[in-house]
mmCIF file of C-alpha atoms in Angstrom:
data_model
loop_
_atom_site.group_PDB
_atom_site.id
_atom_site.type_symbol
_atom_site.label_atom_id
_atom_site.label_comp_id
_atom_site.label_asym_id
_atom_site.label_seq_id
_atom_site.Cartn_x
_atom_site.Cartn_y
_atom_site.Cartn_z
ATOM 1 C CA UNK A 1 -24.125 -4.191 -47.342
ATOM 2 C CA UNK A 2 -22.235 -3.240 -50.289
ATOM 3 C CA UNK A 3 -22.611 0.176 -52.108
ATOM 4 C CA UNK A 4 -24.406 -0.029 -55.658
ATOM 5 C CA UNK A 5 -20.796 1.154 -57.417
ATOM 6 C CA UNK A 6 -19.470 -1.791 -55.646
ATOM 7 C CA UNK A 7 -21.875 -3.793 -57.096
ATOM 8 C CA UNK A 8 -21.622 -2.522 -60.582
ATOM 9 C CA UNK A 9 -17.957 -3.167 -60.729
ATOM 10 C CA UNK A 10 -17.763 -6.420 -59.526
ATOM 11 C CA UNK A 11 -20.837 -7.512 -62.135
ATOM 12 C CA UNK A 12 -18.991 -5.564 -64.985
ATOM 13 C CA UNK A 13 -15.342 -7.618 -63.914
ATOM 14 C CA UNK A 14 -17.372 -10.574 -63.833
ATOM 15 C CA UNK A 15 -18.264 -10.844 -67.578
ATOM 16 C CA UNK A 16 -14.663 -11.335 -68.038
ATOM 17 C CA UNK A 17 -12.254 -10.581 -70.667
ATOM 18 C CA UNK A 18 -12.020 -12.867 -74.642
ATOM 19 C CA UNK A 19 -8.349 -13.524 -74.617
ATOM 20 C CA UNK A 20 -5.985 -15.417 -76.817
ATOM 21 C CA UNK A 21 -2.319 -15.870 -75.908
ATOM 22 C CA UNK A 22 -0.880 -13.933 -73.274
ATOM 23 C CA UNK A 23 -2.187 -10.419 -73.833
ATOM 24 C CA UNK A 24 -2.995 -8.273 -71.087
ATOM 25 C CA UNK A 25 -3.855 -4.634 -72.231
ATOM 26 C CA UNK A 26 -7.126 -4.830 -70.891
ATOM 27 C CA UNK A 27 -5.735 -3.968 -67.949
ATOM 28 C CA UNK A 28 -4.278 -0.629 -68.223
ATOM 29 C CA UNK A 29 -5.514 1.865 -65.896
ATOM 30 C CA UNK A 30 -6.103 -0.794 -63.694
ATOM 31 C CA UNK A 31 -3.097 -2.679 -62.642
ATOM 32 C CA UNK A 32 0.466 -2.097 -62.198
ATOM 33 C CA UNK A 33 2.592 -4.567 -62.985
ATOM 34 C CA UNK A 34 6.477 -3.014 -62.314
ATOM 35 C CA UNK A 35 8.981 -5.464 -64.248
ATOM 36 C CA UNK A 36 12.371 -7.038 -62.473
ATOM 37 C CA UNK A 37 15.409 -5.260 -63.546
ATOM 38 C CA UNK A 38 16.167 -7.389 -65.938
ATOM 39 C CA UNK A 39 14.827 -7.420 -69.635
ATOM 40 C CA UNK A 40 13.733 -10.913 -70.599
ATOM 41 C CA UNK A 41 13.611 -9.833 -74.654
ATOM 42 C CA UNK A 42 16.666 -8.183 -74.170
ATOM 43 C CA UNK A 43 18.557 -10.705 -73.252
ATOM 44 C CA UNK A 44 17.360 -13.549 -75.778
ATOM 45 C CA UNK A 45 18.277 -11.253 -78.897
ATOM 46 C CA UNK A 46 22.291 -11.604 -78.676
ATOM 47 C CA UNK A 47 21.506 -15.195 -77.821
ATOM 48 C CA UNK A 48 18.984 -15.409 -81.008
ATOM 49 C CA UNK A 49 21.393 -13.529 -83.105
ATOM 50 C CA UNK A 50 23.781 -16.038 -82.551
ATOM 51 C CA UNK A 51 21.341 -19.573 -82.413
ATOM 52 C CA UNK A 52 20.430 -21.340 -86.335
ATOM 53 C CA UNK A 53 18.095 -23.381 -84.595
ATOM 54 C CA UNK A 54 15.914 -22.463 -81.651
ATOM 55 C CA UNK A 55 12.824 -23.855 -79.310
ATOM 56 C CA UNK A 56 10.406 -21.516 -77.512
ATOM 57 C CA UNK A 57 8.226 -23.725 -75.049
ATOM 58 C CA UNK A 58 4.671 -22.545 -74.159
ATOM 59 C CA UNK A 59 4.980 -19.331 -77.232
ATOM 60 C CA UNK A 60 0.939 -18.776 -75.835
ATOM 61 C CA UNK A 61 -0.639 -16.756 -78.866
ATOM 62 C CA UNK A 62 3.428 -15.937 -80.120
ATOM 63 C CA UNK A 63 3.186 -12.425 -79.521
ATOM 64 C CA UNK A 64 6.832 -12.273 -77.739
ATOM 65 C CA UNK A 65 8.427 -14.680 -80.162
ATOM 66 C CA UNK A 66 7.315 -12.453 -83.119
ATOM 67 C CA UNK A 67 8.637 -9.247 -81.698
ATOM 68 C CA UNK A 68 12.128 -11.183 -81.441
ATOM 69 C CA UNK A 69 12.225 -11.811 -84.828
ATOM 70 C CA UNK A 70 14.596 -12.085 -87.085
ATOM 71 C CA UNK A 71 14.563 -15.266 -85.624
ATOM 72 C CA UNK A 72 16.728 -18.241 -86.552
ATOM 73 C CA UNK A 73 16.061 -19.693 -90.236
ATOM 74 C CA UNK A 74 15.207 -23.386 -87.873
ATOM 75 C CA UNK A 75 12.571 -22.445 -85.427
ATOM 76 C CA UNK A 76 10.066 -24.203 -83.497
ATOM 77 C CA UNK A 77 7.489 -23.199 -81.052
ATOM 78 C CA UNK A 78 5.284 -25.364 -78.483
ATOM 79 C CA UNK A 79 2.067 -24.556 -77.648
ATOM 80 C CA UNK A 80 -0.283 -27.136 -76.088
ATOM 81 C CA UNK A 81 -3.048 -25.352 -75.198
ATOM 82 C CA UNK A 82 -6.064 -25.680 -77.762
ATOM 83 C CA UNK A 83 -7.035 -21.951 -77.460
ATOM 84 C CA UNK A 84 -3.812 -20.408 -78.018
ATOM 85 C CA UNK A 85 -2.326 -23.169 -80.764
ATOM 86 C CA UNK A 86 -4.424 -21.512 -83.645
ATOM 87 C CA UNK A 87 -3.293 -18.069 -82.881
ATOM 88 C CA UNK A 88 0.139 -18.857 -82.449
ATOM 89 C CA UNK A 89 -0.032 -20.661 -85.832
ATOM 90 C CA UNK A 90 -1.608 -17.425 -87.401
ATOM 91 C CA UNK A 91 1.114 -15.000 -86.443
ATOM 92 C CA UNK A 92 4.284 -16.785 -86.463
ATOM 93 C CA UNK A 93 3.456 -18.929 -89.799
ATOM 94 C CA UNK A 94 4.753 -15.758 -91.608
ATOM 95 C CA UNK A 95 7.931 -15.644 -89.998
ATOM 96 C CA UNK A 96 8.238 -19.707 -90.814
ATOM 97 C CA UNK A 97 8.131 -21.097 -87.833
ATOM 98 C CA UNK A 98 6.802 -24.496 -86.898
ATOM 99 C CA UNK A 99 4.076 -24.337 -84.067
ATOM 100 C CA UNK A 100 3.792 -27.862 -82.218
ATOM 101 C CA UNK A 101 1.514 -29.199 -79.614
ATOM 102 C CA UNK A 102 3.704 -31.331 -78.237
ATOM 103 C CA UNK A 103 7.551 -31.399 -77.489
ATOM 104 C CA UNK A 104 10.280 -32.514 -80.507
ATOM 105 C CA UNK A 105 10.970 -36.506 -80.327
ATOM 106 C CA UNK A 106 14.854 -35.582 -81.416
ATOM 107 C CA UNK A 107 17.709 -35.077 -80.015
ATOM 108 C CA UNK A 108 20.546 -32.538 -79.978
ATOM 109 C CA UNK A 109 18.205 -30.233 -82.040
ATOM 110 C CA UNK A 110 18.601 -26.851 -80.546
ATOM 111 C CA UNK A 111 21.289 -23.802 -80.288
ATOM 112 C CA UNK A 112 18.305 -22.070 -78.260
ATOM 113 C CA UNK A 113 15.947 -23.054 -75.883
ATOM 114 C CA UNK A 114 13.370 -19.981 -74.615
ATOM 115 C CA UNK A 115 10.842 -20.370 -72.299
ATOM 116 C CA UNK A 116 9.195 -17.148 -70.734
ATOM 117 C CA UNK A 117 6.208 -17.880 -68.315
ATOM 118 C CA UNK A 118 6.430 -21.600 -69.488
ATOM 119 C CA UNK A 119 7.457 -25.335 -68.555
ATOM 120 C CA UNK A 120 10.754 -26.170 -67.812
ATOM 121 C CA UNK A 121 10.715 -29.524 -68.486
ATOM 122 C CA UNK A 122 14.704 -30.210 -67.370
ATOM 123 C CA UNK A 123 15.615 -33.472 -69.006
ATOM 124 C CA UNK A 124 13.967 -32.755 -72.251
ATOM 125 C CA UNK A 125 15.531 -29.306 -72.683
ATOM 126 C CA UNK A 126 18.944 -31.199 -72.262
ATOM 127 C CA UNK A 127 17.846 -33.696 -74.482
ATOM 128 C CA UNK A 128 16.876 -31.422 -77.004
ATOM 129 C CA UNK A 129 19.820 -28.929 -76.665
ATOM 130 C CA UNK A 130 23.005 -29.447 -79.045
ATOM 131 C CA UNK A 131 26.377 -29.716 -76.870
ATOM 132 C CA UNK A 132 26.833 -25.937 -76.260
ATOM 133 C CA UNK A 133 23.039 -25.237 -76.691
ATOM 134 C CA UNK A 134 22.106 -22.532 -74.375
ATOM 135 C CA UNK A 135 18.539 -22.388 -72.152
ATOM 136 C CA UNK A 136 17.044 -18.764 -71.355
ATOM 137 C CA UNK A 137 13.655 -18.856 -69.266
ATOM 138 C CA UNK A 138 12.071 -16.173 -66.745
ATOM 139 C CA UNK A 139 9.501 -18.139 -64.377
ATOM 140 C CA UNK A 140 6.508 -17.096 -62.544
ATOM 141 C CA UNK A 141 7.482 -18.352 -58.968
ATOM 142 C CA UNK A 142 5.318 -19.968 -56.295
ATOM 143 C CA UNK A 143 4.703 -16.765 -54.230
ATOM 144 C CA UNK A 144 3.287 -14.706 -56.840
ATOM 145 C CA UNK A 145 0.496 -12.393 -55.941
ATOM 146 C CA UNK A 146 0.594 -14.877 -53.150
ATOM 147 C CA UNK A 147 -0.807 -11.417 -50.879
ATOM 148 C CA UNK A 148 -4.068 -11.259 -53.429
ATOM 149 C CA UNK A 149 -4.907 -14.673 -51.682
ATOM 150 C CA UNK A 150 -4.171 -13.712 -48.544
ATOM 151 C CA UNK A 151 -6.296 -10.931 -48.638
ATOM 152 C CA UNK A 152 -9.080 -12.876 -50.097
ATOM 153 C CA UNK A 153 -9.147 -15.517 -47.795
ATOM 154 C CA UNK A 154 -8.162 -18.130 -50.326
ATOM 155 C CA UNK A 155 -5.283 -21.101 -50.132
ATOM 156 C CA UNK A 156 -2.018 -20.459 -51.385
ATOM 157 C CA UNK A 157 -1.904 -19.827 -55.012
ATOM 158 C CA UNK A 158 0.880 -23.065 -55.176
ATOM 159 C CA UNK A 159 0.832 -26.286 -53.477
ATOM 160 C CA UNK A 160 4.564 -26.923 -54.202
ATOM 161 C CA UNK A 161 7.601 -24.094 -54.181
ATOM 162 C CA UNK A 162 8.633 -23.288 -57.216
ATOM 163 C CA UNK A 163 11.444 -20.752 -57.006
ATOM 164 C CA UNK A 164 15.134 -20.428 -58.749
ATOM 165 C CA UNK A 165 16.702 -22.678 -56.159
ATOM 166 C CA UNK A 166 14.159 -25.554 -56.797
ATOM 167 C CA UNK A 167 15.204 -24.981 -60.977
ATOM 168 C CA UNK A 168 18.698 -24.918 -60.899
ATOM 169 C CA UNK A 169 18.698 -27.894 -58.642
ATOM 170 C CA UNK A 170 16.284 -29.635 -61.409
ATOM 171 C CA UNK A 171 18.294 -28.692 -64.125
ATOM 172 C CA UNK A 172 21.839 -29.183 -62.837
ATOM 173 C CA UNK A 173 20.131 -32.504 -61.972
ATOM 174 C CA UNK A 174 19.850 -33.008 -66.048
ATOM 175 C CA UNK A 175 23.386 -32.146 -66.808
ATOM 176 C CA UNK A 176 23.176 -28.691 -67.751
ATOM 177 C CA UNK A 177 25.436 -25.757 -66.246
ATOM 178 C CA UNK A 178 23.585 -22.631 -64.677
ATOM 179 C CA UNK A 179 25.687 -19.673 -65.747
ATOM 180 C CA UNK A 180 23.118 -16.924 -64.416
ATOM 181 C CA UNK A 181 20.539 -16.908 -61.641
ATOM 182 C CA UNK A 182 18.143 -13.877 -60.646
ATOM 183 C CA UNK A 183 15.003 -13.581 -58.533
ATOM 184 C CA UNK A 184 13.269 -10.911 -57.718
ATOM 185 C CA UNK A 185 9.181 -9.730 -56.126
ATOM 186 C CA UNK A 186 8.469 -6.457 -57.890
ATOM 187 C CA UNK A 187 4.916 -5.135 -57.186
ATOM 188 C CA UNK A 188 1.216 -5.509 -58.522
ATOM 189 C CA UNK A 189 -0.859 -2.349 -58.103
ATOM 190 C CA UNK A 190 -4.256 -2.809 -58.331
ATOM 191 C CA UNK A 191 -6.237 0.319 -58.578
ATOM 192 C CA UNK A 192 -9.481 -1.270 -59.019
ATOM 193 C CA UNK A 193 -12.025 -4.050 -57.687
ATOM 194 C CA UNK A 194 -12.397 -5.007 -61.531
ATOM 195 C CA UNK A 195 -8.878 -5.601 -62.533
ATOM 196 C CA UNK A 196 -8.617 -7.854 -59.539
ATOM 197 C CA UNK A 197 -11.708 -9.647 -60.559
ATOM 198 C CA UNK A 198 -10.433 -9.860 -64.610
ATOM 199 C CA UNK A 199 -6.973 -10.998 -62.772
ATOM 200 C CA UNK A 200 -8.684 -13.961 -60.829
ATOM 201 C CA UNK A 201 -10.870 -15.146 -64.263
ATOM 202 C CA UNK A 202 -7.362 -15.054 -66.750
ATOM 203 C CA UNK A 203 -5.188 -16.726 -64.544
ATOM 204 C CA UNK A 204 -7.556 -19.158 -63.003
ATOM 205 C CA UNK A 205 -4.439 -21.238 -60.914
ATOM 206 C CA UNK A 206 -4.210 -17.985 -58.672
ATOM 207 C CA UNK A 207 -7.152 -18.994 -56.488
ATOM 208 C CA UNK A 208 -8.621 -22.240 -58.268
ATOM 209 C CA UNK A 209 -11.826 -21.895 -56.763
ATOM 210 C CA UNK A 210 -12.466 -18.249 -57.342
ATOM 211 C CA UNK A 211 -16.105 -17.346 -58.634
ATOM 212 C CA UNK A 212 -17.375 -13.402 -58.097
ATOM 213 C CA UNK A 213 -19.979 -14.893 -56.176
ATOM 214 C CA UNK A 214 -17.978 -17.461 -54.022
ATOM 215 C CA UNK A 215 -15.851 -14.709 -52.928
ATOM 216 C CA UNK A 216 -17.808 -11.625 -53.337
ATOM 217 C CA UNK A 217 -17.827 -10.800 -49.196
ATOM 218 C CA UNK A 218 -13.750 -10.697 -49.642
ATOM 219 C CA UNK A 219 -13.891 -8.863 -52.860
ATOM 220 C CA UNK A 220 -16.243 -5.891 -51.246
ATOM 221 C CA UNK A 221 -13.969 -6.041 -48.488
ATOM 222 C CA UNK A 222 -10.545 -5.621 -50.548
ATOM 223 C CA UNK A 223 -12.878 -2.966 -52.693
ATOM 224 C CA UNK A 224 -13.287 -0.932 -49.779
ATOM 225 C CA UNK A 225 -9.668 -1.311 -49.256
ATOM 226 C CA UNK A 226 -8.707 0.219 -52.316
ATOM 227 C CA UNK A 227 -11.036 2.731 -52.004
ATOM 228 C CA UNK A 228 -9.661 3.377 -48.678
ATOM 229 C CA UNK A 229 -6.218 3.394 -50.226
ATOM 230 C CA UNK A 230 -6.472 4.361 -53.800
ATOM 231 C CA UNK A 231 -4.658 1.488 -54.641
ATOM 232 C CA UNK A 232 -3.756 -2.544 -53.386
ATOM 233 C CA UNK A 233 -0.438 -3.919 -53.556
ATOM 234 C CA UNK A 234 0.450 -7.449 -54.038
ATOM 235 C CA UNK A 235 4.117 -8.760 -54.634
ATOM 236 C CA UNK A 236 4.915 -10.800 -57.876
ATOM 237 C CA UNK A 237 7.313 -13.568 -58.159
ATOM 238 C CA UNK A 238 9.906 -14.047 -61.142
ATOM 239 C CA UNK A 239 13.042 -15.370 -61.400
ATOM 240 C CA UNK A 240 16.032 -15.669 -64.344
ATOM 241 C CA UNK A 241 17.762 -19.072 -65.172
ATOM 242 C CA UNK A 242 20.011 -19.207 -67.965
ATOM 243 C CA UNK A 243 22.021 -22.317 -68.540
ATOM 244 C CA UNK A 244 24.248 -24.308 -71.046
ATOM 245 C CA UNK A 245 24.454 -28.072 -72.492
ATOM 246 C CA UNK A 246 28.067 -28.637 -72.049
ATOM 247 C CA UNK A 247 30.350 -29.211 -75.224
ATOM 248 C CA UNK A 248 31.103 -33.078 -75.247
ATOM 249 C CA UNK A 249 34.695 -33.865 -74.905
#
């Protein structure tokens, strides 16, 4: 039988957290999160600095695409999801930037494509690319925090592998040229039953069945883990593609 504290916790994770976009603060204290080597934002600047026109797919509430600005005096973000479209439109309508639902109809539109966390939808990002146009995007891979359902008892958080091998094939596959490739698993610390729980209820496609209650004999069990522990480690899964529209002859 569980221990009141365990109890407690899991009810308190279980009210969840309000969220817009693709903030995660609420978990300080309670997760780790380590970063791959390389700097996503750190690499799109020179490329913004030198992009007029640019495309970020899936912007979420635009929180990353504002703290890149200046951004390109043409810019257009794509945000389909109905809870994050009117805070995307809030923040980046100062900076003047276009938020969409769906993807551009043109053509040869783009100097920059950016797509952190989103779709990489191969033949439209060539499509939409100018001849020299340049793609930047930093993926959440198949195998993330694929341990967390392990330890839970739950299916694999992916039915299909997604990894840097299965994108550069897709977008070579479009006519682009890959000019960078990195993949890395950095760790997830989770120093707390409730973090988990708050983990499970933001990203919901990490165990698609999860409920407290459907999986609360697992959850005690990885609570007494950490407890055990003082902290439960999980690998993430991200990997770097960067690629170019060649220039037409």
């Amino acid at each position: 039988m569980r221990s009141n504290r365990q109890g407690d916790e899991l009810n308190a994770a279980a009210t969840g957290a309000s969220m817009t976009g693709w903030e995660f603060a609420w978990l300080d204290g309670l997760a780790v999160a380590s970063e791959p080597s390389w700097s996503y934002p750190e690499m799109a600047r020179p490329l913004l600095r030198r992009a007029f026109s640019l495309l970020d797919l899936d912007t979420g509430g635009g929180e990353l695409l504002a703290e890149l600005s200046p951004l390109p005096p043409h810019t257009v973000a794509v945000e389909s999801w109905s809870r994050n479209t009117p805070a995307a439109r809030e923040r980046l309508t100062p900076f003047g930037v276009s938020v969409l639902t769906e993807l551009p109809a043109g053509e040869n539109e783009f100097d920059l494509v950016l797509s952190r966390h989103g779709r990489l939808p191969a033949p439209d990002i060539a499509r939409l690319l100018k001849p020299g146009g340049t793609l930047l995007t930093q993926q959440v891979g198949s195998d993330d925090l694929a341990d967390l359902n392990s330890a839970l008892g739950a299916p694999p958080p992916h039915p299909r592998r997604w990894d840097a091998e299965v994108a550069v094939r897709a977008l070579e596959a479009a006519g682009l040229r890959v000019t960078d490739v990195r993949e890395e698993h950095p760790a997830a610390v989770f120093r707390d039953i409730s973090s988990v729980v708050h983990q499970l209820r933001t990203v919901p496609w990490q165990v698609r069945d999860f409920t407290p209650q459907r999986y609360e004999r697992a959850l005690a069990r990885l609570s007494a883990t950490i407890r055990a522990r003082g902290e439960f480690t999980a690998r993430a899964h991200r990997f770097l593609v960067q690629a170019q529209r060649p220039t037409e002859a």
